[in-house]
Amino acid sequence: MQLISGIPLIYYIYLSAAMFSIGALGVMIRRNAIIMFMCIELMLNAVNLLMVAFSSYMGDNSAQVFVFFIMAVAAAEVAVGLAILIMIYRNANTSDTEVLNQLKF
Amino acid sequence: MSITQYIFWFLSFLALMSALMVVFSRNPVYSVLFLIVTFFAIAGHYILLSAQFLAAVHIIVYAGAIMVLFLYVIMMLNLNQDAEPKKKTYVRVIAVVAIGLMLITLVGALKGATVNTPELTRTAGVGTVETLGKVLFNQFLLPFEVSSILFLSAMVGAVYLSKKNLQ
């Protein structure tokens, strides 16, 4: 198996750092709550990619199982988060985070 | 450059460009579609790292389930027009500067580091379905079962939250 020969591990770290930064940037500059959710997914995926890269280079299976669990938690988080978003939209009629500045409607 | 490196650069470029498009496209539907492209690029990276099981799970869970959920919610909320107001300019400038500094810090911290990459021993089949299944059902059996409780509670919570009148 010479699949990943020729790509240093550091490239994957840089790639993950860049992708994480893009996700954090999106959370900061967008106002739409759904887009912010997507950017959180982007950050989670950057971390997952880093973990898989390390796991693959070190020859350790446990990290990939952790990534599996992160995916499971991300799926649950998205389901609950979008349900909350729908409820907020039904009450406040917007998903703009600058308008949603109250804890109670 | 070998074919693997070409694939790596192509997938990295694709992932980063579509991630930027997720952040900067005005229409939320386009954001979701670019996010799907990003996820497929990451799945390609997983295959490149010979983590076949995770690549398959990634495509099924993210591109198959989560993105459908996002699209469905965007459809329900009728967000497909470009009506979203922008944040104030100074907030955007501060955000870009802060993230740029964070990126510089991360890259700078790695500058002097020597990543100790061991010789690619490739202990038989890291990341295949067989070995991961063995690890998952021996070493991580309890977390696996606990995650099913997490899913159950998430499902109940989502159904309860989206009821018409909560009182």
Coordinates of C-alpha atoms in Angstrom, one line a residue, chain A:
Chain A
M1 CA 0.0 0.0 0.0
Q2 CA 1.8 3.1 -1.2
L3 CA -1.3 5.2 -1.5
I4 CA -0.3 8.1 0.7
S5 CA 3.3 8.1 0.0
G6 CA 4.5 11.5 -1.3
I7 CA 2.1 13.5 0.7
P8 CA 3.6 14.7 4.0
L9 CA 1.3 14.6 7.0
I10 CA 1.9 18.4 7.5
Y11 CA -0.1 19.1 4.3
Y12 CA -3.2 17.5 5.9
I13 CA -2.6 19.6 9.0
Y14 CA -2.5 22.8 6.9
L15 CA -5.6 21.8 5.0
S16 CA -7.5 21.1 8.1
A17 CA -6.4 24.4 9.7
A18 CA -7.5 26.3 6.6
M19 CA -10.9 24.5 6.5
F20 CA -11.5 25.1 10.2
S21 CA -10.7 28.8 9.7
I22 CA -13.1 29.1 6.8
G23 CA -15.8 27.5 9.0
A24 CA -15.1 29.8 11.9
L25 CA -15.1 32.8 9.5
G26 CA -18.5 31.7 8.3
V27 CA -19.9 31.5 11.8
M28 CA -18.6 35.0 12.5
I29 CA -19.7 36.9 9.3
R30 CA -23.0 35.3 8.4
R31 CA -26.4 36.2 10.0
N32 CA -28.5 33.3 8.8
A33 CA -28.7 30.6 11.5
I34 CA -28.8 27.8 8.9
I35 CA -25.6 29.0 7.2
M36 CA -23.9 29.2 10.6
F37 CA -25.0 25.6 11.2
M38 CA -23.4 24.6 7.9
C39 CA -20.2 26.3 8.9
I40 CA -20.1 24.4 12.2
E41 CA -20.4 21.2 10.1
L42 CA -17.4 22.5 8.1
M43 CA -15.4 22.9 11.3
L44 CA -16.3 19.4 12.5
N45 CA -15.3 18.0 9.2
A46 CA -11.9 19.7 9.3
V47 CA -11.3 18.1 12.7
N48 CA -12.4 14.7 11.4
L49 CA -10.1 15.0 8.4
L50 CA -7.2 15.7 10.7
M51 CA -8.0 12.8 12.9
V52 CA -8.3 10.4 10.0
A53 CA -5.0 11.7 8.6
F54 CA -3.2 11.0 11.9
S55 CA -4.9 7.7 12.3
S56 CA -3.9 6.6 8.8
Y57 CA -0.3 7.8 9.2
M58 CA 0.1 6.2 12.6
G59 CA -1.6 3.0 11.7
D60 CA -4.1 3.2 14.6
N61 CA -7.7 2.2 14.2
S62 CA -9.1 3.8 17.4
A63 CA -9.0 7.4 15.9
Q64 CA -11.3 6.3 13.1
V65 CA -13.7 4.9 15.6
F66 CA -13.7 8.3 17.3
V67 CA -14.4 10.0 14.0
F68 CA -17.3 7.6 13.6
F69 CA -18.7 8.7 16.9
I70 CA -18.1 12.4 16.0
M71 CA -20.2 11.8 12.9
A72 CA -23.0 10.2 15.0
V73 CA -23.0 13.2 17.5
A74 CA -23.0 15.6 14.6
A75 CA -26.0 14.0 13.0
A76 CA -27.9 14.1 16.3
E77 CA -26.9 17.7 16.8
V78 CA -28.1 18.7 13.4
A79 CA -31.4 17.0 13.9
V80 CA -32.1 18.8 17.2
G81 CA -30.6 22.1 16.0
L82 CA -32.8 22.2 12.9
A83 CA -35.9 21.4 15.0
I84 CA -35.1 24.3 17.3
L85 CA -34.5 26.5 14.3
I86 CA -37.9 25.6 12.8
M87 CA -39.6 26.3 16.2
I88 CA -37.9 29.7 16.4
Y89 CA -38.9 30.5 12.8
R90 CA -42.5 29.6 13.6
N91 CA -42.5 31.9 16.6
A92 CA -40.3 34.8 15.4
N93 CA -40.7 34.4 11.6
T94 CA -37.0 34.9 11.0
S95 CA -33.7 33.0 11.2
D96 CA -31.6 36.2 11.4
T97 CA -29.4 35.9 14.4
E98 CA -29.2 39.7 14.9
V99 CA -33.0 39.8 15.3
L100 CA -33.1 36.8 17.6
N101 CA -31.7 38.6 20.6
Q102 CA -34.2 37.5 23.2
L103 CA -34.2 34.4 25.3
K104 CA -38.0 34.2 25.4
F105 CA -40.6 35.1 22.8

